[in-house]
């Protein structure tokens, strides 16, 4: 099982929403769609390899930020 937090900074610190805006998480892992200022990638990966994806966070004022990430399973 896998569980890792992702934390955003410098937003309103209210009402954050999260998604994968490019690429994909490995099958079996999910990104929680809500969490202020943090969210979690969790689950049990169904395959091995290196997975590149971009996480996007938006605050309640509409400001958004992205971060490219790589996960090796």
PDB file of N, CA, C and O in Angstrom:
ATOM      1  N   UNK A   1       0.836  -1.183   0.000  1.00  0.00           N
ATOM      2  CA  UNK A   1       0.000   0.000   0.000  1.00  0.00           C
ATOM      3  C   UNK A   1       0.884   1.251   0.000  1.00  0.00           C
ATOM      4  O   UNK A   1       1.957   1.269   0.593  1.00  0.00           O
ATOM      5  N   UNK A   2       0.426   2.297  -0.668  1.00  0.00           N
ATOM      6  CA  UNK A   2       1.185   3.531  -0.834  1.00  0.00           C
ATOM      7  C   UNK A   2       0.335   4.697  -0.353  1.00  0.00           C
ATOM      8  O   UNK A   2      -0.872   4.762  -0.634  1.00  0.00           O
ATOM      9  N   UNK A   3       0.948   5.640   0.352  1.00  0.00           N
ATOM     10  CA  UNK A   3       0.247   6.849   0.778  1.00  0.00           C
ATOM     11  C   UNK A   3       1.267   7.955   0.995  1.00  0.00           C
ATOM     12  O   UNK A   3       2.167   7.820   1.831  1.00  0.00           O
ATOM     13  N   UNK A   4       1.145   9.031   0.221  1.00  0.00           N
ATOM     14  CA  UNK A   4       2.057  10.161   0.339  1.00  0.00           C
ATOM     15  C   UNK A   4       1.279  11.474   0.226  1.00  0.00           C
ATOM     16  O   UNK A   4       0.424  11.621  -0.647  1.00  0.00           O
ATOM     17  N   UNK A   5       1.585  12.433   1.103  1.00  0.00           N
ATOM     18  CA  UNK A   5       0.915  13.734   1.027  1.00  0.00           C
ATOM     19  C   UNK A   5       1.550  14.637  -0.031  1.00  0.00           C
ATOM     20  O   UNK A   5       2.724  14.487  -0.368  1.00  0.00           O
ATOM     21  N   UNK A   6       0.745  15.552  -0.540  1.00  0.00           N
ATOM     22  CA  UNK A   6       1.207  16.651  -1.393  1.00  0.00           C
ATOM     23  C   UNK A   6       0.651  17.917  -0.761  1.00  0.00           C
ATOM     24  O   UNK A   6      -0.538  17.981  -0.424  1.00  0.00           O
ATOM     25  N   UNK A   7       1.481  18.924  -0.593  1.00  0.00           N
ATOM     26  CA  UNK A   7       1.064  20.152   0.082  1.00  0.00           C
ATOM     27  C   UNK A   7       1.261  21.366  -0.822  1.00  0.00           C
ATOM     28  O   UNK A   7       2.289  21.491  -1.476  1.00  0.00           O
ATOM     29  N   UNK A   8       0.268  22.233  -0.840  1.00  0.00           N
ATOM     30  CA  UNK A   8       0.342  23.494  -1.576  1.00  0.00           C
ATOM     31  C   UNK A   8       0.616  24.630  -0.600  1.00  0.00           C
ATOM     32  O   UNK A   8       0.274  24.552   0.577  1.00  0.00           O
ATOM     33  N   UNK A   9       1.236  25.698  -1.112  1.00  0.00           N
ATOM     34  CA  UNK A   9       1.529  26.872  -0.291  1.00  0.00           C
ATOM     35  C   UNK A   9       1.142  28.142  -1.043  1.00  0.00           C
ATOM     36  O   UNK A   9       1.041  28.142  -2.267  1.00  0.00           O
ATOM     37  N   UNK A  10       0.913  29.199  -0.289  1.00  0.00           N
ATOM     38  CA  UNK A  10       0.700  30.546  -0.824  1.00  0.00           C
ATOM     39  C   UNK A  10      -0.652  30.771  -1.471  1.00  0.00           C
ATOM     40  O   UNK A  10      -0.842  31.756  -2.156  1.00  0.00           O
ATOM     41  N   UNK A  11      -1.614  29.893  -1.253  1.00  0.00           N
ATOM     42  CA  UNK A  11      -2.969  30.128  -1.736  1.00  0.00           C
ATOM     43  C   UNK A  11      -3.808  30.747  -0.638  1.00  0.00           C
ATOM     44  O   UNK A  11      -3.288  31.241   0.368  1.00  0.00           O
ATOM     45  N   UNK A  12      -5.114  30.707  -0.809  1.00  0.00           N
ATOM     46  CA  UNK A  12      -6.019  31.272   0.196  1.00  0.00           C
ATOM     47  C   UNK A  12      -6.109  30.399   1.437  1.00  0.00           C
ATOM     48  O   UNK A  12      -6.615  30.827   2.459  1.00  0.00           O
ATOM     49  N   UNK A  13      -5.647  29.139   1.294  1.00  0.00           N
ATOM     50  CA  UNK A  13      -5.715  28.153   2.377  1.00  0.00           C
ATOM     51  C   UNK A  13      -7.159  27.790   2.724  1.00  0.00           C
ATOM     52  O   UNK A  13      -7.470  27.406   3.834  1.00  0.00           O
ATOM     53  N   UNK A  14      -8.045  27.910   1.709  1.00  0.00           N
ATOM     54  CA  UNK A  14      -9.453  27.520   1.857  1.00  0.00           C
ATOM     55  C   UNK A  14      -9.911  26.845   0.573  1.00  0.00           C
ATOM     56  O   UNK A  14      -9.600  27.294  -0.520  1.00  0.00           O
ATOM     57  N   UNK A  15     -10.650  25.782   0.691  1.00  0.00           N
ATOM     58  CA  UNK A  15     -11.348  25.187  -0.444  1.00  0.00           C
ATOM     59  C   UNK A  15     -10.485  24.694  -1.584  1.00  0.00           C
ATOM     60  O   UNK A  15     -10.847  24.863  -2.743  1.00  0.00           O
ATOM     61  N   UNK A  16      -9.338  24.080  -1.309  1.00  0.00           N
ATOM     62  CA  UNK A  16      -8.483  23.600  -2.383  1.00  0.00           C
ATOM     63  C   UNK A  16      -9.112  22.397  -3.080  1.00  0.00           C
ATOM     64  O   UNK A  16      -9.681  21.510  -2.441  1.00  0.00           O
ATOM     65  N   UNK A  17      -8.970  22.350  -4.398  1.00  0.00           N
ATOM     66  CA  UNK A  17      -9.342  21.166  -5.175  1.00  0.00           C
ATOM     67  C   UNK A  17      -8.121  20.722  -5.965  1.00  0.00           C
ATOM     68  O   UNK A  17      -7.309  21.544  -6.397  1.00  0.00           O
ATOM     69  N   UNK A  18      -7.988  19.421  -6.149  1.00  0.00           N
ATOM     70  CA  UNK A  18      -6.799  18.811  -6.747  1.00  0.00           C
ATOM     71  C   UNK A  18      -7.201  17.893  -7.894  1.00  0.00           C
ATOM     72  O   UNK A  18      -8.235  17.240  -7.844  1.00  0.00           O
ATOM     73  N   UNK A  19      -6.329  17.821  -8.926  1.00  0.00           N
ATOM     74  CA  UNK A  19      -6.525  16.836  -9.988  1.00  0.00           C
ATOM     75  C   UNK A  19      -5.201  16.571 -10.694  1.00  0.00           C
ATOM     76  O   UNK A  19      -4.234  17.313 -10.516  1.00  0.00           O
ATOM     77  N   UNK A  20      -5.182  15.496 -11.472  1.00  0.00           N
ATOM     78  CA  UNK A  20      -4.042  15.205 -12.341  1.00  0.00           C
ATOM     79  C   UNK A  20      -4.373  15.846 -13.683  1.00  0.00           C
ATOM     80  O   UNK A  20      -5.322  15.443 -14.357  1.00  0.00           O
ATOM     81  N   UNK A  21      -3.610  16.885 -14.058  1.00  0.00           N
ATOM     82  CA  UNK A  21      -3.926  17.650 -15.263  1.00  0.00           C
ATOM     83  C   UNK A  21      -3.216  17.138 -16.504  1.00  0.00           C
ATOM     84  O   UNK A  21      -3.584  17.492 -17.621  1.00  0.00           O
ATOM     85  N   UNK A  22      -2.201  16.304 -16.338  1.00  0.00           N
ATOM     86  CA  UNK A  22      -1.488  15.716 -17.478  1.00  0.00           C
ATOM     87  C   UNK A  22      -0.854  14.413 -17.032  1.00  0.00           C
ATOM     88  O   UNK A  22      -0.508  14.249 -15.857  1.00  0.00           O
ATOM     89  N   UNK A  23      -0.712  13.477 -17.952  1.00  0.00           N
ATOM     90  CA  UNK A  23      -0.156  12.181 -17.612  1.00  0.00           C
ATOM     91  C   UNK A  23      -1.154  11.392 -16.787  1.00  0.00           C
ATOM     92  O   UNK A  23      -2.356  11.682 -16.797  1.00  0.00           O
ATOM     93  N   UNK A  24      -0.667  10.397 -16.068  1.00  0.00           N
ATOM     94  CA  UNK A  24      -1.567   9.562 -15.277  1.00  0.00           C
ATOM     95  C   UNK A  24      -0.811   8.915 -14.132  1.00  0.00           C
ATOM     96  O   UNK A  24       0.377   8.607 -14.245  1.00  0.00           O
ATOM     97  N   UNK A  25      -1.532   8.706 -13.043  1.00  0.00           N
ATOM     98  CA  UNK A  25      -1.015   7.910 -11.937  1.00  0.00           C
ATOM     99  C   UNK A  25      -1.035   6.440 -12.353  1.00  0.00           C
ATOM    100  O   UNK A  25      -1.830   6.046 -13.218  1.00  0.00           O
ATOM    101  N   UNK A  26      -0.203   5.622 -11.743  1.00  0.00           N
ATOM    102  CA  UNK A  26      -0.288   4.183 -12.018  1.00  0.00           C
ATOM    103  C   UNK A  26      -1.674   3.657 -11.631  1.00  0.00           C
ATOM    104  O   UNK A  26      -2.286   4.144 -10.679  1.00  0.00           O
ATOM    105  N   UNK A  27      -2.146   2.663 -12.370  1.00  0.00           N
ATOM    106  CA  UNK A  27      -3.419   2.032 -12.017  1.00  0.00           C
ATOM    107  C   UNK A  27      -3.359   1.582 -10.561  1.00  0.00           C
ATOM    108  O   UNK A  27      -2.340   1.064 -10.100  1.00  0.00           O
ATOM    109  N   UNK A  28      -4.435   1.824  -9.842  1.00  0.00           N
ATOM    110  CA  UNK A  28      -4.510   1.448  -8.435  1.00  0.00           C
ATOM    111  C   UNK A  28      -4.223   2.586  -7.476  1.00  0.00           C
ATOM    112  O   UNK A  28      -4.515   2.484  -6.294  1.00  0.00           O
ATOM    113  N   UNK A  29      -3.629   3.684  -7.978  1.00  0.00           N
ATOM    114  CA  UNK A  29      -3.388   4.858  -7.132  1.00  0.00           C
ATOM    115  C   UNK A  29      -4.378   5.951  -7.482  1.00  0.00           C
ATOM    116  O   UNK A  29      -4.766   6.115  -8.643  1.00  0.00           O
ATOM    117  N   UNK A  30      -4.782   6.723  -6.483  1.00  0.00           N
ATOM    118  CA  UNK A  30      -5.686   7.848  -6.704  1.00  0.00           C
ATOM    119  C   UNK A  30      -5.166   9.079  -5.976  1.00  0.00           C
ATOM    120  O   UNK A  30      -4.466   8.980  -4.968  1.00  0.00           O
ATOM    121  N   UNK A  31      -5.542  10.221  -6.500  1.00  0.00           N
ATOM    122  CA  UNK A  31      -5.264  11.510  -5.880  1.00  0.00           C
ATOM    123  C   UNK A  31      -6.573  12.005  -5.286  1.00  0.00           C
ATOM    124  O   UNK A  31      -7.571  12.140  -6.011  1.00  0.00           O
ATOM    125  N   UNK A  32      -6.589  12.251  -3.989  1.00  0.00           N
ATOM    126  CA  UNK A  32      -7.792  12.780  -3.357  1.00  0.00           C
ATOM    127  C   UNK A  32      -8.096  14.152  -3.955  1.00  0.00           C
ATOM    128  O   UNK A  32      -7.209  14.988  -4.082  1.00  0.00           O
ATOM    129  N   UNK A  33      -9.351  14.387  -4.328  1.00  0.00           N
ATOM    130  CA  UNK A  33      -9.729  15.614  -5.032  1.00  0.00           C
ATOM    131  C   UNK A  33      -9.861  16.829  -4.128  1.00  0.00           C
ATOM    132  O   UNK A  33      -9.948  17.954  -4.613  1.00  0.00           O
ATOM    133  N   UNK A  34      -9.881  16.630  -2.820  1.00  0.00           N
ATOM    134  CA  UNK A  34     -10.013  17.755  -1.892  1.00  0.00           C
ATOM    135  C   UNK A  34      -8.965  17.639  -0.796  1.00  0.00           C
ATOM    136  O   UNK A  34      -8.459  16.562  -0.509  1.00  0.00           O
ATOM    137  N   UNK A  35      -8.660  18.777  -0.200  1.00  0.00           N
ATOM    138  CA  UNK A  35      -7.711  18.825   0.900  1.00  0.00           C
ATOM    139  C   UNK A  35      -7.031  20.170   0.961  1.00  0.00           C
ATOM    140  O   UNK A  35      -6.572  20.681  -0.050  1.00  0.00           O
ATOM    141  N   UNK A  36      -7.047  20.796   2.122  1.00  0.00           N
ATOM    142  CA  UNK A  36      -6.455  22.111   2.287  1.00  0.00           C
ATOM    143  C   UNK A  36      -5.551  22.112   3.507  1.00  0.00           C
ATOM    144  O   UNK A  36      -6.034  21.843   4.595  1.00  0.00           O
ATOM    145  N   UNK A  37      -4.282  22.402   3.416  1.00  0.00           N
ATOM    146  CA  UNK A  37      -3.530  22.684   2.198  1.00  0.00           C
ATOM    147  C   UNK A  37      -2.929  21.442   1.556  1.00  0.00           C
ATOM    148  O   UNK A  37      -2.210  21.541   0.590  1.00  0.00           O
ATOM    149  N   UNK A  38      -3.245  20.249   2.101  1.00  0.00           N
ATOM    150  CA  UNK A  38      -2.627  19.024   1.586  1.00  0.00           C
ATOM    151  C   UNK A  38      -3.667  18.050   1.073  1.00  0.00           C
ATOM    152  O   UNK A  38      -4.823  18.064   1.494  1.00  0.00           O
ATOM    153  N   UNK A  39      -3.217  17.174   0.177  1.00  0.00           N
ATOM    154  CA  UNK A  39      -4.010  16.041  -0.276  1.00  0.00           C
ATOM    155  C   UNK A  39      -3.110  14.819  -0.251  1.00  0.00           C
ATOM    156  O   UNK A  39      -1.949  14.914   0.132  1.00  0.00           O
ATOM    157  N   UNK A  40      -3.635  13.672  -0.688  1.00  0.00           N
ATOM    158  CA  UNK A  40      -2.872  12.439  -0.613  1.00  0.00           C
ATOM    159  C   UNK A  40      -2.993  11.637  -1.900  1.00  0.00           C
ATOM    160  O   UNK A  40      -4.084  11.539  -2.471  1.00  0.00           O
ATOM    161  N   UNK A  41      -1.875  11.085  -2.327  1.00  0.00           N
ATOM    162  CA  UNK A  41      -1.878  10.044  -3.351  1.00  0.00           C
ATOM    163  C   UNK A  41      -1.807   8.729  -2.589  1.00  0.00           C
ATOM    164  O   UNK A  41      -0.905   8.532  -1.770  1.00  0.00           O
ATOM    165  N   UNK A  42      -2.775   7.839  -2.844  1.00  0.00           N
ATOM    166  CA  UNK A  42      -2.806   6.599  -2.078  1.00  0.00           C
ATOM    167  C   UNK A  42      -3.384   5.462  -2.899  1.00  0.00           C
ATOM    168  O   UNK A  42      -4.019   5.670  -3.930  1.00  0.00           O
ATOM    169  N   UNK A  43      -3.158   4.254  -2.401  1.00  0.00           N
ATOM    170  CA  UNK A  43      -3.687   3.057  -3.025  1.00  0.00           C
ATOM    171  C   UNK A  43      -2.626   1.985  -3.116  1.00  0.00           C
ATOM    172  O   UNK A  43      -1.559   2.085  -2.506  1.00  0.00           O
ATOM    173  N   UNK A  44      -2.911   0.972  -3.915  1.00  0.00           N
ATOM    174  CA  UNK A  44      -1.975  -0.110  -4.156  1.00  0.00           C
ATOM    175  C   UNK A  44      -1.698  -0.169  -5.651  1.00  0.00           C
ATOM    176  O   UNK A  44      -2.609  -0.493  -6.430  1.00  0.00           O
ATOM    177  N   UNK A  45      -0.477   0.168  -6.067  1.00  0.00           N
ATOM    178  CA  UNK A  45      -0.172   0.169  -7.503  1.00  0.00           C
ATOM    179  C   UNK A  45      -0.352  -1.218  -8.115  1.00  0.00           C
ATOM    180  O   UNK A  45       0.025  -2.222  -7.515  1.00  0.00           O
ATOM    181  N   UNK A  46      -0.940  -1.265  -9.318  1.00  0.00           N
ATOM    182  CA  UNK A  46      -1.191  -2.529 -10.004  1.00  0.00           C
ATOM    183  C   UNK A  46      -0.060  -2.905 -10.957  1.00  0.00           C
ATOM    184  O   UNK A  46      -0.055  -4.007 -11.490  1.00  0.00           O
ATOM    185  N   UNK A  47       0.880  -1.983 -11.179  1.00  0.00           N
ATOM    186  CA  UNK A  47       1.980  -2.267 -12.093  1.00  0.00           C
ATOM    187  C   UNK A  47       3.227  -1.522 -11.647  1.00  0.00           C
ATOM    188  O   UNK A  47       3.163  -0.620 -10.819  1.00  0.00           O
ATOM    189  N   UNK A  48       4.348  -1.926 -12.203  1.00  0.00           N
ATOM    190  CA  UNK A  48       5.611  -1.266 -11.894  1.00  0.00           C
ATOM    191  C   UNK A  48       6.043  -0.401 -13.068  1.00  0.00           C
ATOM    192  O   UNK A  48       5.540  -0.538 -14.183  1.00  0.00           O
ATOM    193  N   UNK A  49       6.963   0.495 -12.796  1.00  0.00           N
ATOM    194  CA  UNK A  49       7.490   1.372 -13.833  1.00  0.00           C
ATOM    195  C   UNK A  49       7.674   2.771 -13.309  1.00  0.00           C
ATOM    196  O   UNK A  49       7.549   3.038 -12.112  1.00  0.00           O
ATOM    197  N   UNK A  50       7.950   3.680 -14.220  1.00  0.00           N
ATOM    198  CA  UNK A  50       8.108   5.095 -13.906  1.00  0.00           C
ATOM    199  C   UNK A  50       6.949   5.849 -14.538  1.00  0.00           C
ATOM    200  O   UNK A  50       6.700   5.701 -15.738  1.00  0.00           O
ATOM    201  N   UNK A  51       6.261   6.639 -13.747  1.00  0.00           N
ATOM    202  CA  UNK A  51       5.054   7.327 -14.184  1.00  0.00           C
ATOM    203  C   UNK A  51       5.217   8.828 -13.999  1.00  0.00           C
ATOM    204  O   UNK A  51       5.476   9.295 -12.885  1.00  0.00           O
ATOM    205  N   UNK A  52       5.075   9.581 -15.084  1.00  0.00           N
ATOM    206  CA  UNK A  52       5.170  11.042 -15.041  1.00  0.00           C
ATOM    207  C   UNK A  52       3.758  11.622 -15.123  1.00  0.00           C
ATOM    208  O   UNK A  52       2.942  11.187 -15.942  1.00  0.00           O
ATOM    209  N   UNK A  53       3.483  12.592 -14.281  1.00  0.00           N
ATOM    210  CA  UNK A  53       2.170  13.224 -14.266  1.00  0.00           C
ATOM    211  C   UNK A  53       2.299  14.629 -13.696  1.00  0.00           C
ATOM    212  O   UNK A  53       3.308  14.981 -13.092  1.00  0.00           O
ATOM    213  N   UNK A  54       1.281  15.425 -13.896  1.00  0.00           N
ATOM    214  CA  UNK A  54       1.244  16.786 -13.372  1.00  0.00           C
ATOM    215  C   UNK A  54       0.036  16.932 -12.461  1.00  0.00           C
ATOM    216  O   UNK A  54      -1.081  16.573 -12.843  1.00  0.00           O
ATOM    217  N   UNK A  55       0.282  17.430 -11.269  1.00  0.00           N
ATOM    218  CA  UNK A  55      -0.789  17.682 -10.303  1.00  0.00           C
ATOM    219  C   UNK A  55      -1.136  19.174 -10.348  1.00  0.00           C
ATOM    220  O   UNK A  55      -0.250  20.025 -10.395  1.00  0.00           O
ATOM    221  N   UNK A  56      -2.444  19.456 -10.366  1.00  0.00           N
ATOM    222  CA  UNK A  56      -2.919  20.844 -10.344  1.00  0.00           C
ATOM    223  C   UNK A  56      -3.748  21.052  -9.087  1.00  0.00           C
ATOM    224  O   UNK A  56      -4.531  20.191  -8.700  1.00  0.00           O
ATOM    225  N   UNK A  57      -3.552  22.215  -8.457  1.00  0.00           N
ATOM    226  CA  UNK A  57      -4.354  22.590  -7.295  1.00  0.00           C
ATOM    227  C   UNK A  57      -4.981  23.949  -7.573  1.00  0.00           C
ATOM    228  O   UNK A  57      -4.359  24.807  -8.196  1.00  0.00           O
ATOM    229  N   UNK A  58      -6.231  24.105  -7.149  1.00  0.00           N
ATOM    230  CA  UNK A  58      -6.942  25.384  -7.259  1.00  0.00           C
ATOM    231  C   UNK A  58      -7.465  25.759  -5.887  1.00  0.00           C
ATOM    232  O   UNK A  58      -7.929  24.893  -5.142  1.00  0.00           O
ATOM    233  N   UNK A  59      -7.409  27.063  -5.579  1.00  0.00           N
ATOM    234  CA  UNK A  59      -7.988  27.514  -4.312  1.00  0.00           C
ATOM    235  C   UNK A  59      -9.367  28.108  -4.546  1.00  0.00           C
ATOM    236  O   UNK A  59      -9.833  28.186  -5.689  1.00  0.00           O
ATOM    237  N   UNK A  60     -10.025  28.532  -3.489  1.00  0.00           N
ATOM    238  CA  UNK A  60     -11.395  29.031  -3.609  1.00  0.00           C
ATOM    239  C   UNK A  60     -11.496  30.373  -4.326  1.00  0.00           C
ATOM    240  O   UNK A  60     -12.580  30.788  -4.701  1.00  0.00           O
ATOM    241  N   UNK A  61     -10.369  31.041  -4.559  1.00  0.00           N
ATOM    242  CA  UNK A  61     -10.364  32.295  -5.320  1.00  0.00           C
ATOM    243  C   UNK A  61     -10.110  32.052  -6.805  1.00  0.00           C
ATOM    244  O   UNK A  61     -10.083  32.983  -7.592  1.00  0.00           O
ATOM    245  N   UNK A  62      -9.882  30.782  -7.185  1.00  0.00           N
ATOM    246  CA  UNK A  62      -9.663  30.452  -8.589  1.00  0.00           C
ATOM    247  C   UNK A  62      -8.208  30.414  -9.017  1.00  0.00           C
ATOM    248  O   UNK A  62      -7.914  30.101 -10.167  1.00  0.00           O
ATOM    249  N   UNK A  63      -7.299  30.760  -8.118  1.00  0.00           N
ATOM    250  CA  UNK A  63      -5.873  30.686  -8.459  1.00  0.00           C
ATOM    251  C   UNK A  63      -5.472  29.221  -8.573  1.00  0.00           C
ATOM    252  O   UNK A  63      -5.963  28.375  -7.826  1.00  0.00           O
ATOM    253  N   UNK A  64      -4.589  28.921  -9.534  1.00  0.00           N
ATOM    254  CA  UNK A  64      -4.167  27.542  -9.756  1.00  0.00           C
ATOM    255  C   UNK A  64      -2.650  27.461  -9.845  1.00  0.00           C
ATOM    256  O   UNK A  64      -1.976  28.427 -10.218  1.00  0.00           O
ATOM    257  N   UNK A  65      -2.139  26.293  -9.497  1.00  0.00           N
ATOM    258  CA  UNK A  65      -0.707  26.009  -9.640  1.00  0.00           C
ATOM    259  C   UNK A  65      -0.567  24.561 -10.070  1.00  0.00           C
ATOM    260  O   UNK A  65      -1.421  23.723  -9.763  1.00  0.00           O
ATOM    261  N   UNK A  66       0.502  24.264 -10.802  1.00  0.00           N
ATOM    262  CA  UNK A  66       0.771  22.893 -11.221  1.00  0.00           C
ATOM    263  C   UNK A  66       2.191  22.507 -10.816  1.00  0.00           C
ATOM    264  O   UNK A  66       3.048  23.355 -10.648  1.00  0.00           O
ATOM    265  N   UNK A  67       2.391  21.199 -10.698  1.00  0.00           N
ATOM    266  CA  UNK A  67       3.712  20.671 -10.410  1.00  0.00           C
ATOM    267  C   UNK A  67       3.854  19.331 -11.121  1.00  0.00           C
ATOM    268  O   UNK A  67       3.031  18.435 -10.930  1.00  0.00           O
ATOM    269  N   UNK A  68       4.900  19.222 -11.940  1.00  0.00           N
ATOM    270  CA  UNK A  68       5.202  17.953 -12.588  1.00  0.00           C
ATOM    271  C   UNK A  68       5.901  17.037 -11.590  1.00  0.00           C
ATOM    272  O   UNK A  68       6.799  17.469 -10.855  1.00  0.00           O
ATOM    273  N   UNK A  69       5.470  15.783 -11.542  1.00  0.00           N
ATOM    274  CA  UNK A  69       6.015  14.803 -10.614  1.00  0.00           C
ATOM    275  C   UNK A  69       6.309  13.495 -11.354  1.00  0.00           C
ATOM    276  O   UNK A  69       5.711  13.215 -12.379  1.00  0.00           O
ATOM    277  N   UNK A  70       7.225  12.735 -10.809  1.00  0.00           N
ATOM    278  CA  UNK A  70       7.534  11.396 -11.324  1.00  0.00           C
ATOM    279  C   UNK A  70       7.503  10.429 -10.158  1.00  0.00           C
ATOM    280  O   UNK A  70       8.045  10.701  -9.105  1.00  0.00           O
ATOM    281  N   UNK A  71       6.825   9.314 -10.372  1.00  0.00           N
ATOM    282  CA  UNK A  71       6.698   8.293  -9.352  1.00  0.00           C
ATOM    283  C   UNK A  71       7.256   6.996  -9.903  1.00  0.00           C
ATOM    284  O   UNK A  71       6.855   6.555 -10.984  1.00  0.00           O
ATOM    285  N   UNK A  72       8.179   6.391  -9.169  1.00  0.00           N
ATOM    286  CA  UNK A  72       8.735   5.094  -9.574  1.00  0.00           C
ATOM    287  C   UNK A  72       8.168   4.017  -8.667  1.00  0.00           C
ATOM    288  O   UNK A  72       8.263   4.113  -7.435  1.00  0.00           O
ATOM    289  N   UNK A  73       7.566   3.022  -9.269  1.00  0.00           N
ATOM    290  CA  UNK A  73       6.946   1.920  -8.521  1.00  0.00           C
ATOM    291  C   UNK A  73       7.763   0.665  -8.754  1.00  0.00           C
ATOM    292  O   UNK A  73       8.078   0.334  -9.867  1.00  0.00           O
TER     293      UNK A  73
END
